[in-house]
Amino acid sequence: MSADVRILAAEPGCHLFGDNGCGFEAPTIGMFFPEPWFANIPGSTGIDLYLVLLLVAVGAVLLLWSWFSRKLSLVPGRRQSVGEMLVLFIRDNITRPTMGAKGDSFIPFMTGIFTLILAMNFTGLIPGMLPVNSNLAFTAMFALVIYVMTIVIGIKHQGGWGYFRNQIFPPGMPKWIYVLVTPIEILSVFLIRPVTHALRLFATMFAGSLLLGVFAYGGWYMLNLSAEPVLAAVSVVYSGAALLGYIAFFVFEIAIMLIQAFVFTLLASLYLNQSLEAAH
């Protein structure tokens, strides 16, 4: 199935109002596995759509920050001011609340993570395309990078055994309770945390795209201008309602994309802080 489900979402001639006799075919997860581009060229395996969209997102982020940082000055112009506002947003809403002043050294990294994830989410706003983060491989890679960083930074600041001891033996508890707490902490810190970090972003982008596909499928299926005049008019009303639902959820999805980029970055900052706090 093509990823272009939001433009043409059903078989030609299959409509609700009419006598063509074919039923509604809802979108499936097949929409998230588009055929590679140019796969029909002899000797070629094609080009993966997600890889193309990833390159588009990375290129957009590089161009954006190149534009923000061009001709920097002590008295910022409008372009530089917008970039500084974004950096200050990350500092005041993510790094400072979670890491304090010691988190200032992580501001460039967190800003890059936030803008890249946001750009990878926004590829789903391109007509016929999908969010890069609706593919679990990409969100898992982000979560893996944060996971490795927390361990490396934790060992650097707390020592090898010190870091793992602080994670699995929370201080201030009676020794006997560690029999219950330690297995839970091991699962939480070293398995559940990175898995949920990846799944949260992936599942939201996946579900949002699928729901938009349902609106597109349903709107096309209910539209039948070739039916009898009365049925054709009714089909326009029903299809128009689906279109309004699509537009409303499309706007809502933009907000969700922003929130999920923020949440992923915020959690990354929290996890990194847990690797630093025992050293301060």
PDB file of C-alpha atoms in Angstrom:
ATOM      1  CA  MET A   1       0.000   0.000   0.000  1.00  0.00           C
ATOM      2  CA  SER A   2       1.296   3.432  -0.852  1.00  0.00           C
ATOM      3  CA  ALA A   3       1.941   5.985   1.855  1.00  0.00           C
ATOM      4  CA  ASP A   4      -0.189   8.413  -0.194  1.00  0.00           C
ATOM      5  CA  VAL A   5      -3.343   7.448   1.675  1.00  0.00           C
ATOM      6  CA  ARG A   6      -4.407  10.975   2.471  1.00  0.00           C
ATOM      7  CA  ILE A   7      -4.814  11.906  -1.186  1.00  0.00           C
ATOM      8  CA  LEU A   8      -6.513   8.821  -2.592  1.00  0.00           C
ATOM      9  CA  ALA A   9      -7.745   6.443   0.055  1.00  0.00           C
ATOM     10  CA  ALA A  10      -9.989   3.846  -1.536  1.00  0.00           C
ATOM     11  CA  GLU A  11     -10.428   1.766  -4.658  1.00  0.00           C
ATOM     12  CA  PRO A  12     -11.977   3.716  -7.586  1.00  0.00           C
ATOM     13  CA  GLY A  13     -15.760   3.300  -7.644  1.00  0.00           C
ATOM     14  CA  CYS A  14     -16.084   2.104  -4.037  1.00  0.00           C
ATOM     15  CA  HIS A  15     -18.406   4.577  -2.370  1.00  0.00           C
ATOM     16  CA  LEU A  16     -21.053   4.434   0.338  1.00  0.00           C
ATOM     17  CA  PHE A  17     -23.854   6.047  -1.652  1.00  0.00           C
ATOM     18  CA  GLY A  18     -24.434   4.027  -4.789  1.00  0.00           C
ATOM     19  CA  ASP A  19     -25.049   0.522  -6.021  1.00  0.00           C
ATOM     20  CA  ASN A  20     -21.493  -0.540  -6.791  1.00  0.00           C
ATOM     21  CA  GLY A  21     -21.671  -3.164  -4.055  1.00  0.00           C
ATOM     22  CA  CYS A  22     -18.194  -2.816  -2.571  1.00  0.00           C
ATOM     23  CA  GLY A  23     -17.677  -2.182   1.118  1.00  0.00           C
ATOM     24  CA  PHE A  24     -15.478   0.164   3.094  1.00  0.00           C
ATOM     25  CA  GLU A  25     -11.846  -0.869   3.376  1.00  0.00           C
ATOM     26  CA  ALA A  26     -10.245   0.772   6.382  1.00  0.00           C
ATOM     27  CA  PRO A  27      -6.559   1.724   6.394  1.00  0.00           C
ATOM     28  CA  THR A  28      -4.180  -0.807   7.849  1.00  0.00           C
ATOM     29  CA  ILE A  29      -0.646  -0.744   9.214  1.00  0.00           C
ATOM     30  CA  GLY A  30       0.428  -1.474   5.652  1.00  0.00           C
ATOM     31  CA  MET A  31       0.430   2.283   5.088  1.00  0.00           C
ATOM     32  CA  PHE A  32       3.521   2.458   7.318  1.00  0.00           C
ATOM     33  CA  PHE A  33       5.451   0.077   5.055  1.00  0.00           C
ATOM     34  CA  PRO A  34       5.497   1.867   1.693  1.00  0.00           C
ATOM     35  CA  GLU A  35       7.192   0.351  -1.292  1.00  0.00           C
ATOM     36  CA  PRO A  36      10.740   1.682  -1.880  1.00  0.00           C
ATOM     37  CA  TRP A  37      11.063   4.321  -4.550  1.00  0.00           C
ATOM     38  CA  PHE A  38      12.625   3.251  -7.866  1.00  0.00           C
ATOM     39  CA  ALA A  39      12.510  -0.414  -6.840  1.00  0.00           C
ATOM     40  CA  ASN A  40      11.489  -1.323 -10.405  1.00  0.00           C
ATOM     41  CA  ILE A  41      14.900  -0.338 -11.768  1.00  0.00           C
ATOM     42  CA  PRO A  42      16.857  -3.507 -12.656  1.00  0.00           C
ATOM     43  CA  GLY A  43      19.576  -4.251 -10.111  1.00  0.00           C
ATOM     44  CA  SER A  44      18.231  -1.697  -7.617  1.00  0.00           C
ATOM     45  CA  THR A  45      16.580  -2.342  -4.265  1.00  0.00           C
ATOM     46  CA  GLY A  46      15.022   1.101  -4.324  1.00  0.00           C
ATOM     47  CA  ILE A  47      15.206   4.016  -1.914  1.00  0.00           C
ATOM     48  CA  ASP A  48      13.499   3.768   1.469  1.00  0.00           C
ATOM     49  CA  LEU A  49      10.901   6.508   1.997  1.00  0.00           C
ATOM     50  CA  TYR A  50      11.782   6.943   5.673  1.00  0.00           C
ATOM     51  CA  LEU A  51      15.439   7.475   4.804  1.00  0.00           C
ATOM     52  CA  VAL A  52      14.501  10.196   2.319  1.00  0.00           C
ATOM     53  CA  LEU A  53      12.276  11.899   4.895  1.00  0.00           C
ATOM     54  CA  LEU A  54      15.028  11.632   7.523  1.00  0.00           C
ATOM     55  CA  LEU A  55      17.457  13.395   5.187  1.00  0.00           C
ATOM     56  CA  VAL A  56      14.830  16.064   4.532  1.00  0.00           C
ATOM     57  CA  ALA A  57      14.364  16.595   8.291  1.00  0.00           C
ATOM     58  CA  VAL A  58      18.115  16.734   8.986  1.00  0.00           C
ATOM     59  CA  GLY A  59      18.635  19.129   6.077  1.00  0.00           C
ATOM     60  CA  ALA A  60      15.807  21.363   7.301  1.00  0.00           C
ATOM     61  CA  VAL A  61      17.307  21.531  10.820  1.00  0.00           C
ATOM     62  CA  LEU A  62      20.788  22.314   9.495  1.00  0.00           C
ATOM     63  CA  LEU A  63      19.428  25.050   7.227  1.00  0.00           C
ATOM     64  CA  LEU A  64      17.313  26.480  10.048  1.00  0.00           C
ATOM     65  CA  TRP A  65      20.198  26.791  12.500  1.00  0.00           C
ATOM     66  CA  SER A  66      22.535  27.998   9.785  1.00  0.00           C
ATOM     67  CA  TRP A  67      20.015  30.739   9.071  1.00  0.00           C
ATOM     68  CA  PHE A  68      19.613  31.601  12.765  1.00  0.00           C
ATOM     69  CA  SER A  69      23.366  31.805  13.341  1.00  0.00           C
ATOM     70  CA  ARG A  70      24.321  33.762  10.205  1.00  0.00           C
ATOM     71  CA  LYS A  71      26.017  37.088  11.011  1.00  0.00           C
ATOM     72  CA  LEU A  72      25.753  36.829  14.787  1.00  0.00           C
ATOM     73  CA  SER A  73      26.011  40.078  16.709  1.00  0.00           C
ATOM     74  CA  LEU A  74      25.777  41.357  20.303  1.00  0.00           C
ATOM     75  CA  VAL A  75      22.617  43.231  19.347  1.00  0.00           C
ATOM     76  CA  PRO A  76      20.560  40.458  17.739  1.00  0.00           C
ATOM     77  CA  GLY A  77      18.371  41.098  14.744  1.00  0.00           C
ATOM     78  CA  ARG A  78      15.015  39.429  14.189  1.00  0.00           C
ATOM     79  CA  ARG A  79      16.497  36.245  12.764  1.00  0.00           C
ATOM     80  CA  GLN A  80      19.014  35.790  15.577  1.00  0.00           C
ATOM     81  CA  SER A  81      16.367  36.710  18.152  1.00  0.00           C
ATOM     82  CA  VAL A  82      14.121  33.847  17.026  1.00  0.00           C
ATOM     83  CA  GLY A  83      16.977  31.371  17.422  1.00  0.00           C
ATOM     84  CA  GLU A  84      17.847  32.745  20.853  1.00  0.00           C
ATOM     85  CA  MET A  85      14.197  32.507  21.911  1.00  0.00           C
ATOM     86  CA  LEU A  86      14.207  28.812  21.044  1.00  0.00           C
ATOM     87  CA  VAL A  87      17.437  28.240  23.005  1.00  0.00           C
ATOM     88  CA  LEU A  88      16.024  30.135  25.991  1.00  0.00           C
ATOM     89  CA  PHE A  89      12.831  28.076  25.761  1.00  0.00           C
ATOM     90  CA  ILE A  90      14.864  24.879  26.077  1.00  0.00           C
ATOM     91  CA  ARG A  91      16.894  26.334  28.941  1.00  0.00           C
ATOM     92  CA  ASP A  92      13.976  27.753  30.941  1.00  0.00           C
ATOM     93  CA  ASN A  93      11.508  24.904  30.388  1.00  0.00           C
ATOM     94  CA  ILE A  94      13.689  21.799  30.150  1.00  0.00           C
ATOM     95  CA  THR A  95      17.292  21.960  31.336  1.00  0.00           C
ATOM     96  CA  ARG A  96      17.040  24.434  34.221  1.00  0.00           C
ATOM     97  CA  PRO A  97      13.915  22.873  35.832  1.00  0.00           C
ATOM     98  CA  THR A  98      15.336  19.348  35.598  1.00  0.00           C
ATOM     99  CA  MET A  99      19.106  19.817  35.929  1.00  0.00           C
ATOM    100  CA  GLY A 100      19.609  23.259  37.421  1.00  0.00           C
ATOM    101  CA  ALA A 101      22.541  25.435  36.380  1.00  0.00           C
ATOM    102  CA  LYS A 102      24.690  22.348  35.739  1.00  0.00           C
ATOM    103  CA  GLY A 103      22.428  21.563  32.818  1.00  0.00           C
ATOM    104  CA  ASP A 104      23.515  24.641  30.863  1.00  0.00           C
ATOM    105  CA  SER A 105      26.286  22.634  29.201  1.00  0.00           C
ATOM    106  CA  PHE A 106      23.591  20.319  27.778  1.00  0.00           C
ATOM    107  CA  ILE A 107      21.529  23.129  26.216  1.00  0.00           C
ATOM    108  CA  PRO A 108      23.052  22.742  22.690  1.00  0.00           C
ATOM    109  CA  PHE A 109      22.450  18.990  22.765  1.00  0.00           C
ATOM    110  CA  MET A 110      18.885  19.316  24.057  1.00  0.00           C
ATOM    111  CA  THR A 111      18.106  22.043  21.543  1.00  0.00           C
ATOM    112  CA  GLY A 112      19.395  19.861  18.725  1.00  0.00           C
ATOM    113  CA  ILE A 113      17.389  16.850  19.953  1.00  0.00           C
ATOM    114  CA  PHE A 114      14.217  18.918  20.230  1.00  0.00           C
ATOM    115  CA  THR A 115      14.459  20.531  16.797  1.00  0.00           C
ATOM    116  CA  LEU A 116      15.455  17.306  15.041  1.00  0.00           C
ATOM    117  CA  ILE A 117      12.622  15.274  16.586  1.00  0.00           C
ATOM    118  CA  LEU A 118      10.185  18.066  15.761  1.00  0.00           C
ATOM    119  CA  ALA A 119      11.347  18.136  12.138  1.00  0.00           C
ATOM    120  CA  MET A 120      11.059  14.343  11.939  1.00  0.00           C
ATOM    121  CA  ASN A 121       7.494  14.620  13.273  1.00  0.00           C
ATOM    122  CA  PHE A 122       6.635  17.405  10.826  1.00  0.00           C
ATOM    123  CA  THR A 123       7.455  15.228   7.804  1.00  0.00           C
ATOM    124  CA  GLY A 124       4.005  13.747   8.427  1.00  0.00           C
ATOM    125  CA  LEU A 125       2.500  17.116   7.452  1.00  0.00           C
ATOM    126  CA  ILE A 126       3.834  16.776   3.904  1.00  0.00           C
ATOM    127  CA  PRO A 127       0.908  15.591   1.702  1.00  0.00           C
ATOM    128  CA  GLY A 128       1.140  11.864   1.191  1.00  0.00           C
ATOM    129  CA  MET A 129       4.084  11.396   3.555  1.00  0.00           C
ATOM    130  CA  LEU A 130       4.495   9.956   7.060  1.00  0.00           C
ATOM    131  CA  PRO A 131       6.285  11.152  10.207  1.00  0.00           C
ATOM    132  CA  VAL A 132       9.755   9.638  10.375  1.00  0.00           C
ATOM    133  CA  ASN A 133       9.050   8.858  14.021  1.00  0.00           C
ATOM    134  CA  SER A 134       6.117   6.628  13.089  1.00  0.00           C
ATOM    135  CA  ASN A 135       8.883   4.087  12.414  1.00  0.00           C
ATOM    136  CA  LEU A 136      10.044   2.506  15.678  1.00  0.00           C
ATOM    137  CA  ALA A 137      13.626   2.130  14.444  1.00  0.00           C
ATOM    138  CA  PHE A 138      14.232   5.879  14.604  1.00  0.00           C
ATOM    139  CA  THR A 139      12.678   6.533  18.012  1.00  0.00           C
ATOM    140  CA  ALA A 140      14.528   3.495  19.390  1.00  0.00           C
ATOM    141  CA  MET A 141      17.813   4.929  18.133  1.00  0.00           C
ATOM    142  CA  PHE A 142      17.137   8.251  19.863  1.00  0.00           C
ATOM    143  CA  ALA A 143      16.248   6.454  23.105  1.00  0.00           C
ATOM    144  CA  LEU A 144      19.367   4.262  22.808  1.00  0.00           C
ATOM    145  CA  VAL A 145      21.604   7.319  22.452  1.00  0.00           C
ATOM    146  CA  ILE A 146      20.113   8.862  25.616  1.00  0.00           C
ATOM    147  CA  TYR A 147      20.349   5.517  27.434  1.00  0.00           C
ATOM    148  CA  VAL A 148      24.055   5.101  26.610  1.00  0.00           C
ATOM    149  CA  MET A 149      24.750   8.722  27.531  1.00  0.00           C
ATOM    150  CA  THR A 150      23.149   8.300  30.969  1.00  0.00           C
ATOM    151  CA  ILE A 151      25.329   5.290  31.719  1.00  0.00           C
ATOM    152  CA  VAL A 152      28.546   6.869  30.430  1.00  0.00           C
ATOM    153  CA  ILE A 153      27.944  10.170  32.244  1.00  0.00           C
ATOM    154  CA  GLY A 154      26.840   8.344  35.387  1.00  0.00           C
ATOM    155  CA  ILE A 155      30.012   6.255  35.467  1.00  0.00           C
ATOM    156  CA  LYS A 156      32.137   9.339  34.765  1.00  0.00           C
ATOM    157  CA  HIS A 157      30.614  11.349  37.620  1.00  0.00           C
ATOM    158  CA  GLN A 158      29.854   8.640  40.163  1.00  0.00           C
ATOM    159  CA  GLY A 159      32.280   5.871  39.325  1.00  0.00           C
ATOM    160  CA  GLY A 160      31.388   2.486  37.891  1.00  0.00           C
ATOM    161  CA  TRP A 161      30.046   0.754  40.972  1.00  0.00           C
ATOM    162  CA  GLY A 162      28.862   4.056  42.459  1.00  0.00           C
ATOM    163  CA  TYR A 163      26.529   4.753  39.554  1.00  0.00           C
ATOM    164  CA  PHE A 164      24.977   1.289  39.453  1.00  0.00           C
ATOM    165  CA  ARG A 165      24.730   1.181  43.255  1.00  0.00           C
ATOM    166  CA  ASN A 166      22.859   4.481  43.347  1.00  0.00           C
ATOM    167  CA  GLN A 167      20.482   3.252  40.657  1.00  0.00           C
ATOM    168  CA  ILE A 168      19.590  -0.141  42.100  1.00  0.00           C
ATOM    169  CA  PHE A 169      20.030   0.588  45.808  1.00  0.00           C
ATOM    170  CA  PRO A 170      18.250   3.918  46.428  1.00  0.00           C
ATOM    171  CA  PRO A 171      19.789   5.468  49.561  1.00  0.00           C
ATOM    172  CA  GLY A 172      17.842   6.027  52.751  1.00  0.00           C
ATOM    173  CA  MET A 173      15.886   2.769  52.766  1.00  0.00           C
ATOM    174  CA  PRO A 174      16.004  -0.098  55.273  1.00  0.00           C
ATOM    175  CA  LYS A 175      18.291  -2.847  54.014  1.00  0.00           C
ATOM    176  CA  TRP A 176      15.609  -5.521  54.106  1.00  0.00           C
ATOM    177  CA  ILE A 177      13.396  -3.632  51.638  1.00  0.00           C
ATOM    178  CA  TYR A 178      16.069  -3.818  48.927  1.00  0.00           C
ATOM    179  CA  VAL A 179      14.936  -7.415  48.350  1.00  0.00           C
ATOM    180  CA  LEU A 180      11.768  -5.913  46.852  1.00  0.00           C
ATOM    181  CA  VAL A 181      13.060  -2.586  45.544  1.00  0.00           C
ATOM    182  CA  THR A 182      16.254  -3.646  43.753  1.00  0.00           C
ATOM    183  CA  PRO A 183      14.647  -5.975  41.152  1.00  0.00           C
ATOM    184  CA  ILE A 184      12.059  -3.273  40.400  1.00  0.00           C
ATOM    185  CA  GLU A 185      14.770  -0.617  40.024  1.00  0.00           C
ATOM    186  CA  ILE A 186      16.817  -2.847  37.707  1.00  0.00           C
ATOM    187  CA  LEU A 187      13.818  -3.405  35.448  1.00  0.00           C
ATOM    188  CA  SER A 188      12.755   0.240  35.608  1.00  0.00           C
ATOM    189  CA  VAL A 189      16.120   1.902  34.976  1.00  0.00           C
ATOM    190  CA  PHE A 190      17.770  -0.508  32.560  1.00  0.00           C
ATOM    191  CA  LEU A 191      14.796  -1.912  30.606  1.00  0.00           C
ATOM    192  CA  ILE A 192      11.439  -0.178  31.064  1.00  0.00           C
ATOM    193  CA  ARG A 193      12.803   3.370  30.949  1.00  0.00           C
ATOM    194  CA  PRO A 194      14.538   3.191  27.522  1.00  0.00           C
ATOM    195  CA  VAL A 195      11.738   1.073  26.034  1.00  0.00           C
ATOM    196  CA  THR A 196       8.971   3.446  27.091  1.00  0.00           C
ATOM    197  CA  HIS A 197      11.092   6.425  26.039  1.00  0.00           C
ATOM    198  CA  ALA A 198      11.119   5.062  22.493  1.00  0.00           C
ATOM    199  CA  LEU A 199       7.581   3.698  22.433  1.00  0.00           C
ATOM    200  CA  ARG A 200       5.875   6.878  23.671  1.00  0.00           C
ATOM    201  CA  LEU A 201       7.009   8.974  20.708  1.00  0.00           C
ATOM    202  CA  PHE A 202       6.566   6.174  18.178  1.00  0.00           C
ATOM    203  CA  ALA A 203       3.066   5.190  19.319  1.00  0.00           C
ATOM    204  CA  THR A 204       1.782   8.762  19.265  1.00  0.00           C
ATOM    205  CA  MET A 205       3.043   9.462  15.748  1.00  0.00           C
ATOM    206  CA  PHE A 206       1.846   6.053  14.552  1.00  0.00           C
ATOM    207  CA  ALA A 207      -1.663   6.479  15.993  1.00  0.00           C
ATOM    208  CA  GLY A 208      -2.036  10.057  14.744  1.00  0.00           C
ATOM    209  CA  SER A 209      -1.115   9.139  11.181  1.00  0.00           C
ATOM    210  CA  LEU A 210      -3.432   6.135  11.239  1.00  0.00           C
ATOM    211  CA  LEU A 211      -6.345   8.254  12.449  1.00  0.00           C
ATOM    212  CA  LEU A 212      -5.742  10.841   9.740  1.00  0.00           C
ATOM    213  CA  GLY A 213      -5.747   7.969   7.268  1.00  0.00           C
ATOM    214  CA  VAL A 214      -9.155   6.852   8.577  1.00  0.00           C
ATOM    215  CA  PHE A 215     -10.604  10.327   7.991  1.00  0.00           C
ATOM    216  CA  ALA A 216      -9.146  10.348   4.465  1.00  0.00           C
ATOM    217  CA  TYR A 217     -10.427   6.857   3.670  1.00  0.00           C
ATOM    218  CA  GLY A 218     -13.856   7.597   5.109  1.00  0.00           C
ATOM    219  CA  GLY A 219     -14.243  10.938   3.370  1.00  0.00           C
ATOM    220  CA  TRP A 220     -13.371   9.478  -0.018  1.00  0.00           C
ATOM    221  CA  TYR A 221     -15.571   6.449   0.541  1.00  0.00           C
ATOM    222  CA  MET A 222     -18.627   8.567   1.405  1.00  0.00           C
ATOM    223  CA  LEU A 223     -18.236  10.867  -1.617  1.00  0.00           C
ATOM    224  CA  ASN A 224     -20.096   9.723  -4.731  1.00  0.00           C
ATOM    225  CA  LEU A 225     -20.954  12.476  -7.206  1.00  0.00           C
ATOM    226  CA  SER A 226     -22.040   9.943  -9.833  1.00  0.00           C
ATOM    227  CA  ALA A 227     -24.944   8.659  -7.718  1.00  0.00           C
ATOM    228  CA  GLU A 228     -28.540   9.876  -8.030  1.00  0.00           C
ATOM    229  CA  PRO A 229     -28.858  13.626  -7.317  1.00  0.00           C
ATOM    230  CA  VAL A 230     -30.287  13.211  -3.820  1.00  0.00           C
ATOM    231  CA  LEU A 231     -27.700  10.595  -2.841  1.00  0.00           C
ATOM    232  CA  ALA A 232     -24.931  12.667  -4.426  1.00  0.00           C
ATOM    233  CA  ALA A 233     -25.962  15.664  -2.296  1.00  0.00           C
ATOM    234  CA  VAL A 234     -26.061  13.523   0.849  1.00  0.00           C
ATOM    235  CA  SER A 235     -22.644  12.102   0.006  1.00  0.00           C
ATOM    236  CA  VAL A 236     -21.216  15.617  -0.234  1.00  0.00           C
ATOM    237  CA  VAL A 237     -22.570  16.429   3.240  1.00  0.00           C
ATOM    238  CA  TYR A 238     -21.132  13.272   4.791  1.00  0.00           C
ATOM    239  CA  SER A 239     -17.813  13.623   2.982  1.00  0.00           C
ATOM    240  CA  GLY A 240     -17.643  17.280   3.980  1.00  0.00           C
ATOM    241  CA  ALA A 241     -18.113  16.310   7.633  1.00  0.00           C
ATOM    242  CA  ALA A 242     -15.218  13.862   7.308  1.00  0.00           C
ATOM    243  CA  LEU A 243     -13.122  16.602   5.700  1.00  0.00           C
ATOM    244  CA  LEU A 244     -13.849  18.972   8.593  1.00  0.00           C
ATOM    245  CA  GLY A 245     -12.881  16.208  11.023  1.00  0.00           C
ATOM    246  CA  TYR A 246      -9.674  15.651   9.076  1.00  0.00           C
ATOM    247  CA  ILE A 247      -8.762  19.353   9.166  1.00  0.00           C
ATOM    248  CA  ALA A 248      -9.560  19.631  12.887  1.00  0.00           C
ATOM    249  CA  PHE A 249      -7.463  16.602  13.773  1.00  0.00           C
ATOM    250  CA  PHE A 250      -4.698  17.752  11.407  1.00  0.00           C
ATOM    251  CA  VAL A 251      -4.372  20.964  13.444  1.00  0.00           C
ATOM    252  CA  PHE A 252      -4.553  18.941  16.662  1.00  0.00           C
ATOM    253  CA  GLU A 253      -1.838  16.630  15.344  1.00  0.00           C
ATOM    254  CA  ILE A 254       0.508  19.599  14.896  1.00  0.00           C
ATOM    255  CA  ALA A 255       0.090  20.377  18.598  1.00  0.00           C
ATOM    256  CA  ILE A 256       0.715  16.713  19.450  1.00  0.00           C
ATOM    257  CA  MET A 257       3.922  16.743  17.394  1.00  0.00           C
ATOM    258  CA  LEU A 258       5.160  19.766  19.324  1.00  0.00           C
ATOM    259  CA  ILE A 259       4.227  18.248  22.681  1.00  0.00           C
ATOM    260  CA  GLN A 260       5.874  14.909  21.937  1.00  0.00           C
ATOM    261  CA  ALA A 261       9.136  16.562  20.888  1.00  0.00           C
ATOM    262  CA  PHE A 262       9.035  18.519  24.149  1.00  0.00           C
ATOM    263  CA  VAL A 263       8.208  15.450  26.276  1.00  0.00           C
ATOM    264  CA  PHE A 264      10.965  13.323  24.723  1.00  0.00           C
ATOM    265  CA  THR A 265      13.545  16.063  25.338  1.00  0.00           C
ATOM    266  CA  LEU A 266      12.270  16.693  28.866  1.00  0.00           C
ATOM    267  CA  LEU A 267      12.567  12.999  29.758  1.00  0.00           C
ATOM    268  CA  ALA A 268      16.059  12.881  28.264  1.00  0.00           C
ATOM    269  CA  SER A 269      17.033  15.784  30.521  1.00  0.00           C
ATOM    270  CA  LEU A 270      15.542  14.060  33.567  1.00  0.00           C
ATOM    271  CA  TYR A 271      17.404  10.833  32.857  1.00  0.00           C
ATOM    272  CA  LEU A 272      20.708  12.645  32.345  1.00  0.00           C
ATOM    273  CA  ASN A 273      20.212  14.569  35.572  1.00  0.00           C
ATOM    274  CA  GLN A 274      19.959  11.296  37.486  1.00  0.00           C
ATOM    275  CA  SER A 275      23.466  10.521  36.225  1.00  0.00           C
ATOM    276  CA  LEU A 276      24.764  13.861  37.506  1.00  0.00           C
ATOM    277  CA  GLU A 277      22.937  14.545  40.753  1.00  0.00           C
ATOM    278  CA  ALA A 278      24.870  12.126  42.961  1.00  0.00           C
ATOM    279  CA  ALA A 279      28.081  13.984  42.120  1.00  0.00           C
ATOM    280  CA  HIS A 280      26.772  17.342  43.359  1.00  0.00           C
TER     281      HIS A 280
END
